[in-house]
XYZ file of N, CA and C in Angstrom:
561
model
N 21.101 -46.299 17.672
C 19.923 -46.372 17.535
C 19.060 -45.425 16.405
N 18.305 -45.787 15.340
C 17.826 -45.060 14.239
C 16.822 -44.169 14.584
N 16.634 -42.767 14.254
C 15.500 -42.108 14.356
C 14.626 -42.243 13.226
N 13.367 -42.487 13.444
C 12.222 -42.616 12.425
C 11.303 -41.423 12.504
N 11.388 -40.595 11.242
C 10.562 -39.801 11.529
C 8.992 -40.188 11.045
N 8.279 -39.808 11.985
C 6.512 -39.986 12.156
C 6.054 -39.832 11.149
N 5.927 -38.264 10.886
C 5.119 -37.840 10.120
C 5.857 -36.956 8.842
N 5.910 -37.282 7.727
C 6.725 -36.622 6.684
C 5.777 -35.926 5.867
N 4.471 -36.265 5.958
C 3.459 -35.351 5.078
C 2.943 -34.385 5.968
N 2.732 -33.074 5.846
C 1.985 -32.090 6.367
C 0.634 -32.406 6.480
N 0.030 -32.673 5.564
C -1.444 -32.895 5.593
C -1.660 -34.578 6.581
N -0.401 -35.258 6.935
C -0.983 -36.408 7.817
C -0.339 -35.772 9.012
N 0.341 -34.614 9.132
C 0.542 -34.565 10.632
C -0.691 -33.506 11.114
N -1.093 -32.716 10.274
C -2.536 -31.699 10.753
C -3.558 -32.924 10.975
N -3.923 -33.896 10.388
C -4.953 -34.804 10.507
C -4.618 -35.464 11.944
N -2.945 -35.789 12.323
C -3.107 -36.270 13.517
C -3.329 -35.390 14.427
N -2.836 -34.194 14.287
C -2.779 -33.038 15.481
C -4.586 -32.686 15.679
N -5.067 -33.088 14.715
C -6.603 -32.608 14.963
C -7.159 -33.745 15.444
N -6.772 -34.956 15.540
C -7.464 -35.849 16.195
C -6.917 -36.047 18.029
N -6.026 -34.717 18.019
C -5.567 -34.692 19.476
C -4.264 -35.232 19.566
N -3.341 -35.261 18.744
C -2.135 -36.361 19.002
C -1.101 -35.063 19.653
N -0.486 -35.487 20.615
C 0.223 -34.225 21.252
C 1.617 -34.221 20.429
N 2.080 -35.233 19.872
C 3.362 -35.216 19.404
C 3.045 -34.582 18.034
N 2.126 -34.629 17.014
C 1.914 -34.209 16.073
C 1.551 -32.640 16.171
N 0.817 -32.627 17.415
C 0.618 -30.548 17.975
C 1.894 -30.097 18.160
N 2.914 -30.847 19.020
C 4.017 -30.119 19.073
C 4.631 -29.785 17.877
N 5.029 -30.895 16.955
C 5.726 -30.933 15.559
C 4.990 -29.591 14.581
N 3.739 -29.546 14.561
C 3.353 -28.561 13.985
C 3.716 -26.992 14.707
N 3.557 -26.952 15.965
C 4.117 -25.797 17.008
C 5.385 -25.202 16.516
N 6.310 -26.333 16.617
C 7.615 -26.424 16.515
C 8.302 -25.905 15.026
N 7.365 -26.308 13.948
C 7.611 -25.850 12.725
C 7.053 -24.527 11.967
N 5.944 -24.046 12.999
C 5.621 -22.786 12.750
C 5.603 -21.772 13.805
N 6.298 -21.845 14.877
C 6.494 -20.914 15.892
C 7.084 -19.922 15.666
N 8.155 -20.205 14.873
C 9.550 -18.744 14.951
C 8.730 -18.190 13.935
N 7.886 -18.421 12.703
C 7.728 -17.359 12.017
C 6.001 -16.878 12.202
N 5.829 -17.633 13.140
C 4.144 -16.887 13.828
C 4.865 -15.566 14.906
N 5.853 -16.225 15.464
C 6.441 -15.193 16.476
C 6.732 -13.842 15.767
N 7.235 -14.029 14.298
C 7.642 -13.096 13.766
C 6.428 -12.180 13.536
N 5.369 -12.680 12.724
C 3.923 -12.049 12.534
C 3.751 -11.028 13.593
N 3.742 -11.994 15.035
C 2.978 -11.336 16.017
C 3.874 -10.131 16.199
N 5.265 -10.347 16.417
C 6.073 -9.299 16.637
C 5.896 -7.780 16.124
N 5.835 -7.882 14.448
C 5.173 -6.855 13.915
C 4.187 -5.914 14.458
N 3.351 -6.705 15.129
C 2.301 -5.779 15.882
C 2.236 -5.363 17.035
N 2.986 -6.364 17.893
C 3.128 -5.914 19.422
C 4.681 -5.548 19.793
N 5.001 -4.419 20.140
C 6.159 -4.469 20.485
C 6.986 -5.156 21.200
N 6.432 -5.495 22.374
C 7.453 -6.319 23.528
C 7.272 -7.695 23.289
N 8.286 -8.188 23.189
C 8.702 -9.788 22.858
C 7.823 -10.868 23.792
N 7.891 -10.440 24.933
C 6.966 -11.270 25.830
C 5.696 -11.339 25.627
N 5.219 -10.179 25.446
C 3.557 -9.828 25.078
C 3.559 -10.532 23.645
N 4.472 -10.332 22.492
C 4.214 -11.389 21.414
C 4.141 -12.324 21.470
N 4.937 -12.949 22.358
C 5.152 -14.466 22.687
C 3.847 -15.118 23.366
N 2.887 -13.922 24.326
C 1.881 -14.456 24.827
C 0.768 -14.574 23.774
N 0.853 -13.386 23.116
C -0.211 -13.357 21.587
C -0.112 -14.846 21.116
N 1.230 -14.901 20.435
C 1.671 -16.455 19.518
C 1.126 -17.514 20.540
N 1.175 -17.627 21.544
C 0.775 -18.986 22.263
C -0.842 -19.020 22.336
N -1.406 -17.824 22.565
C -2.835 -17.898 22.545
C -3.162 -18.300 21.108
N -2.574 -17.264 19.993
C -3.112 -18.069 18.636
C -2.769 -19.412 18.386
N -1.945 -20.262 18.994
C -1.940 -21.478 18.565
C -2.651 -22.238 19.439
N -2.970 -21.778 20.143
C -4.275 -22.504 21.205
C -5.542 -22.541 20.269
N -5.589 -21.226 19.713
C -6.938 -21.192 18.872
C -6.685 -21.787 17.605
N -5.365 -22.109 16.932
C -5.035 -22.986 15.736
C -5.473 -24.485 16.295
N -4.981 -24.773 17.232
C -5.144 -26.483 17.705
C -6.865 -26.469 18.087
N -7.602 -25.710 18.483
C -9.134 -25.769 18.780
C -9.810 -25.647 17.694
N -9.353 -25.066 16.594
C -10.031 -24.535 15.345
C -9.532 -25.510 14.019
N -8.630 -26.430 14.466
C -7.854 -27.204 13.166
C -8.654 -28.084 12.599
N -9.707 -28.601 13.249
C -10.854 -29.129 12.450
C -11.521 -28.286 11.370
N -11.713 -27.192 11.312
C -11.961 -26.458 10.482
C -11.012 -26.028 9.295
N -9.751 -26.407 9.432
C -9.245 -26.215 8.208
C -9.333 -26.967 7.382
N -9.464 -26.856 5.981
C -10.184 -27.581 4.519
C -9.116 -27.942 4.172
N -7.980 -27.617 4.458
C -6.835 -28.185 3.081
C -7.001 -27.332 2.086
N -7.838 -26.287 2.164
C -8.064 -25.286 0.581
C -6.695 -24.085 1.063
N -5.914 -24.175 0.142
C -5.055 -23.048 0.314
C -3.867 -23.884 1.458
N -2.674 -22.702 1.594
C -1.806 -22.739 2.580
C -2.260 -23.012 4.056
N -1.813 -23.889 4.506
C -1.683 -23.945 5.939
C -0.956 -23.041 6.614
N 0.260 -22.550 6.527
C 0.794 -21.437 6.952
C 0.127 -20.316 6.977
N -0.598 -19.974 5.763
C -1.287 -18.661 5.599
C -2.483 -18.815 6.679
N -3.190 -19.941 6.866
C -4.150 -19.992 7.240
C -3.914 -19.764 8.932
N -2.806 -20.120 9.654
C -2.124 -20.005 10.605
C -1.637 -18.531 11.119
N -1.404 -17.756 9.786
C -0.957 -16.748 9.772
C -1.859 -15.439 10.047
N -2.801 -15.613 9.421
C -4.373 -14.906 9.589
C -4.785 -15.092 10.927
N -4.657 -16.087 11.605
C -4.937 -16.218 13.101
C -4.395 -15.793 13.979
N -2.968 -15.161 13.655
C -2.039 -14.661 14.562
C -2.085 -13.579 14.201
N -2.466 -12.876 13.394
C -2.780 -11.369 12.546
C -4.261 -11.213 13.618
N -5.110 -11.851 13.463
C -6.356 -11.286 14.488
C -6.198 -11.462 15.600
N -5.296 -12.312 16.419
C -5.100 -12.478 17.636
C -4.196 -11.420 18.114
N -3.352 -10.850 17.473
C -2.509 -9.606 17.535
C -3.473 -8.302 17.703
N -4.100 -8.478 16.582
C -5.046 -7.083 16.439
C -6.136 -7.146 18.192
N -6.561 -8.036 18.228
C -7.208 -8.635 19.195
C -6.541 -8.182 20.621
N -5.480 -8.631 20.584
C -4.674 -7.846 22.045
C -4.445 -6.560 21.674
N -4.250 -5.920 20.770
C -4.164 -4.509 20.409
C -5.143 -3.771 21.088
N -6.432 -4.352 20.584
C -7.841 -3.476 20.807
C -8.033 -3.678 22.341
N -7.434 -5.113 22.873
C -8.263 -5.275 24.433
C -6.859 -3.912 25.353
N -5.811 -3.976 24.545
C -5.110 -2.897 25.626
C -5.615 -1.291 25.286
N -6.178 -1.263 24.213
C -7.150 0.174 24.027
C -6.136 1.027 23.878
N -4.919 0.842 22.983
C -3.872 1.858 22.525
C -4.383 2.249 21.137
N -5.296 1.519 20.357
C -5.578 1.640 19.078
C -6.516 3.048 18.797
N -6.187 3.935 18.302
C -7.171 5.146 18.281
C -7.150 5.665 16.723
N -8.265 5.360 16.300
C -8.298 5.718 14.753
C -8.645 6.930 14.312
N -8.012 7.731 13.493
C -8.495 9.153 12.973
C -9.042 9.087 11.963
N -10.393 9.502 11.822
C -11.311 9.213 10.648
C -10.976 10.747 9.787
N -9.745 11.364 9.976
C -9.971 12.734 8.697
C -9.686 12.046 7.563
N -10.247 12.740 6.458
C -10.331 12.099 5.003
C -8.727 11.841 4.645
N -8.774 10.773 3.933
C -7.196 10.669 3.245
C -6.954 11.782 2.281
N -5.752 12.063 2.408
C -5.050 13.281 1.831
C -4.253 12.465 0.484
N -4.778 12.926 -0.416
C -4.204 12.154 -1.858
C -2.744 12.256 -2.384
N -2.118 13.508 -1.401
C -0.986 13.644 -1.919
C 0.008 12.251 -1.671
N 1.048 11.944 -2.835
C 1.635 10.734 -2.683
C 3.208 11.334 -2.435
N 3.350 10.307 -1.733
C 4.983 10.540 -0.934
C 5.686 10.369 -1.951
N 7.055 11.330 -2.027
C 7.922 10.984 -2.921
C 8.530 9.840 -2.622
N 8.883 8.976 -3.909
C 9.399 7.642 -3.900
C 10.877 7.881 -3.377
N 11.239 7.881 -2.258
C 12.323 7.918 -1.399
C 12.989 6.376 -1.351
N 13.874 6.337 -1.345
C 14.822 4.771 -1.237
C 15.671 5.144 0.124
N 15.462 3.922 0.692
C 16.073 3.588 1.966
C 17.754 3.089 1.961
N 18.140 3.278 2.823
C 19.652 2.919 2.425
C 19.747 1.611 2.871
N 20.653 0.760 1.993
C 20.574 -0.768 2.376
C 21.382 -1.154 3.209
N 21.885 -0.149 3.941
C 22.860 -0.692 5.118
C 21.963 -0.789 6.477
N 20.608 -0.060 6.097
C 19.918 -0.315 7.125
C 19.337 -1.506 7.690
N 19.331 -1.929 9.142
C 19.113 -3.176 9.360
C 17.635 -3.593 9.586
N 17.360 -4.640 9.679
C 15.753 -5.056 9.743
C 15.512 -4.621 11.343
N 16.120 -4.506 12.464
C 16.318 -4.156 13.808
C 15.783 -2.690 13.914
N 16.730 -2.035 13.124
C 16.218 -0.437 12.956
C 15.034 -0.164 12.356
N 14.679 -0.942 11.218
C 13.155 -0.761 10.968
C 12.198 -0.918 11.671
N 12.639 -2.273 12.730
C 11.307 -2.529 13.238
C 11.250 -1.418 14.401
N 12.276 -0.780 14.881
C 12.127 -0.048 15.865
C 11.256 1.456 15.324
N 11.808 1.762 14.220
C 11.189 2.657 13.479
C 9.516 2.628 13.413
N 9.436 1.415 13.118
C 7.717 0.894 12.988
C 6.913 0.949 14.206
N 7.793 0.456 15.476
C 7.308 0.530 16.602
C 7.128 1.630 17.190
N 7.481 2.856 16.713
C 7.703 4.184 17.306
C 6.070 4.462 16.644
N 5.863 4.187 16.053
C 4.503 4.759 15.067
C 3.297 4.596 16.139
N 2.129 5.535 16.308
C 1.218 5.020 17.005
C 0.366 3.960 16.689
N -0.218 3.449 17.725
C -0.557 1.929 17.206
C -1.653 1.995 16.097
N -2.247 2.862 16.022
C -3.314 2.948 15.080
C -2.710 2.937 13.287
N -1.842 3.853 13.577
C -0.736 3.801 12.268
C -0.062 2.465 11.736
N 0.566 1.830 13.096
C 1.483 0.589 12.919
C 0.479 -0.345 12.377
N -0.474 -0.693 12.887
C -1.416 -1.699 12.686
C -1.729 -1.322 11.100
N -2.362 -0.260 10.538
C -2.851 -0.249 9.158
C -1.224 -0.487 8.195
N -0.373 0.211 8.677
C 0.827 -0.020 7.909
C 1.549 -1.255 7.648
N 1.553 -2.244 8.765
C 2.343 -3.919 8.974
C 1.093 -4.418 8.086
N -0.337 -4.107 8.147
C -1.508 -4.910 7.237
C -1.249 -4.415 5.878
N -0.943 -3.266 5.552
C -1.074 -3.098 4.038
C 0.016 -3.526 3.376
N 1.555 -2.947 4.063
C 2.792 -3.080 3.377
C 3.418 -4.334 3.805
N 3.311 -4.939 4.974
C 3.907 -6.140 5.282
C 3.078 -7.272 4.746
N 1.993 -7.252 5.277
C 0.793 -8.452 5.043
C 0.284 -8.490 3.403
N 0.210 -7.156 3.069
C -0.393 -7.281 1.490
C -1.902 -7.066 1.348
N -2.612 -6.275 2.463
C -4.160 -6.662 2.641
C -4.423 -5.353 1.769
N -5.587 -5.095 1.068
C -6.430 -4.059 0.212
C -6.821 -3.431 1.753
N -7.034 -1.998 1.086
C -7.588 -1.148 2.019
C -9.410 -1.469 2.493
N -9.715 -2.153 1.625
C -11.278 -2.766 2.099
C -11.264 -3.882 2.915
N -10.016 -4.825 2.830
C -9.791 -6.094 4.075
C -9.606 -5.366 4.980
N -8.634 -4.290 5.327
C -8.366 -3.896 6.550
C -9.432 -3.176 7.173
N -10.433 -2.305 6.269
C -11.374 -1.645 6.939
C -12.017 -2.849 7.725
N -12.605 -3.924 6.958
C -13.561 -4.862 7.529
C -12.799 -5.869 8.819
N -11.561 -5.774 8.965
C -10.703 -6.592 9.788
C -10.622 -5.420 10.913
N -10.127 -4.401 11.013
C -10.361 -3.330 11.837
C -11.694 -2.835 12.526
N -12.521 -2.601 11.487
C -14.105 -2.057 11.810
C -13.990 -0.470 11.803
N -13.189 -0.273 10.508
C -13.090 0.953 10.305
C -13.642 1.228 8.874
N -13.332 2.755 8.720
C -13.799 2.959 7.058
C -12.649 2.581 6.273
N -12.680 2.802 4.677
C -11.555 2.144 3.933
C -11.103 3.750 4.205
N -11.604 4.882 3.721
C -10.795 6.152 4.192
C -9.689 6.494 5.209
N -10.534 5.721 6.562
C -9.583 5.875 7.782
C -8.117 4.985 7.284
N -8.836 3.931 6.941
C -7.511 3.052 6.708
C -6.177 3.602 5.685
N -7.005 4.524 4.631
C -5.856 5.149 3.773
C -5.285 6.115 4.304
N -6.085 6.867 5.426
C -5.379 7.903 5.997
C -4.368 7.648 7.070
N -4.486 6.763 7.693
C -3.849 6.159 8.443
C -2.502 5.501 7.926
N -2.908 5.101 6.687
C -1.485 4.415 6.167
C -0.316 5.662 5.397
N -1.238 6.582 4.886
C -0.744 7.970 4.508
C 0.085 8.490 5.630
N -0.310 8.781 6.782
C 0.164 9.458 8.164
C 1.338 8.511 8.675
N 1.402 7.146 8.698
C 2.420 6.191 9.249
C 3.409 6.427 8.119
N 3.162 6.752 6.523
C 4.528 6.493 5.628
C 5.014 7.912 6.029
N 4.356 8.836 6.297
C 4.760 10.513 6.319
C 5.671 10.327 7.568
N 5.027 9.771 8.411
C 5.855 9.985 9.951
C 7.244 9.058 9.677
N 6.966 8.107 9.093
C 8.636 7.144 8.905
C 9.317 7.826 8.301
N 8.876 8.688 7.184
C 9.673 9.585 6.125
C 10.188 10.684 6.786
N 9.250 11.000 7.924
C 10.028 12.233 8.583
C 11.106 11.645 9.548
N 10.988 10.635 10.293
C 11.817 10.010 11.014
C 13.435 9.517 10.114
N 12.930 8.867 9.032
C 14.390 8.886 8.315
C 14.887 10.033 8.056
N 14.077 11.033 7.633
C 14.697 12.438 7.347
C 15.563 12.993 8.653
N 15.015 12.942 9.511
C 15.743 13.242 10.800
C 17.046 12.557 11.249
N 17.077 11.401 10.804
C 18.197 10.514 11.062
C 19.217 10.624 9.914
N 18.764 11.588 9.032
C 19.896 11.507 7.629
C 19.819 10.416 6.951
N 18.771 9.654 7.131
C 18.990 7.864 6.151
C 18.654 8.357 4.450
N 17.491 8.987 4.596
C 16.917 9.398 3.011
C 16.910 11.062 3.163
N 17.078 11.546 1.991
C 17.314 13.243 1.824
C 15.713 13.443 1.177
N 15.792 14.844 1.084
C 14.480 15.439 0.600
C 14.697 15.171 -0.842
N 13.630 14.641 -1.368
C 13.321 14.218 -2.851
C 14.459 13.495 -3.474
N 15.415 12.592 -2.732
C 16.123 11.731 -3.130
C 15.286 10.592 -3.735
N 15.655 9.953 -4.471
C 15.202 8.693 -5.473
C 16.088 7.685 -5.495
């Protein structure tokens, strides 16, 4: 029996999924779900809740698929929905508390992390951050958002975003120093 690929082209697949074709929707889900679970997991500590957030995000993806105008990356469009869904989940949990202290302009020393450190350990350290610090840290460092964009997305001031990032970096640096992963002033 010969297997025939029905949708080779991503654009064609998206159009079919927009029309409500369940096979096309399943193929899109299967293609992007692993990456999007990783995105949600960066914000939501518990894997089961991250999966729930991702599924909720995909419901929004399929509901709003018609609004994707084929301008830019489809994966990037889905990623933005997942990020917003993750932030919405965190807000509903009422875990995020933003600190409005002024941003301290002290730059952290350019310490390097041992290359032996694995991704799971880094994720564990990020998960240990207070939720407000963690969300800003991931948006800035991992996703590449600017402070102005973070401020708009989280409905906080730019200075609060900068302060949260500074404190998150400082807390991570202290955790790494306590675990003797980086030394004071090492470069």
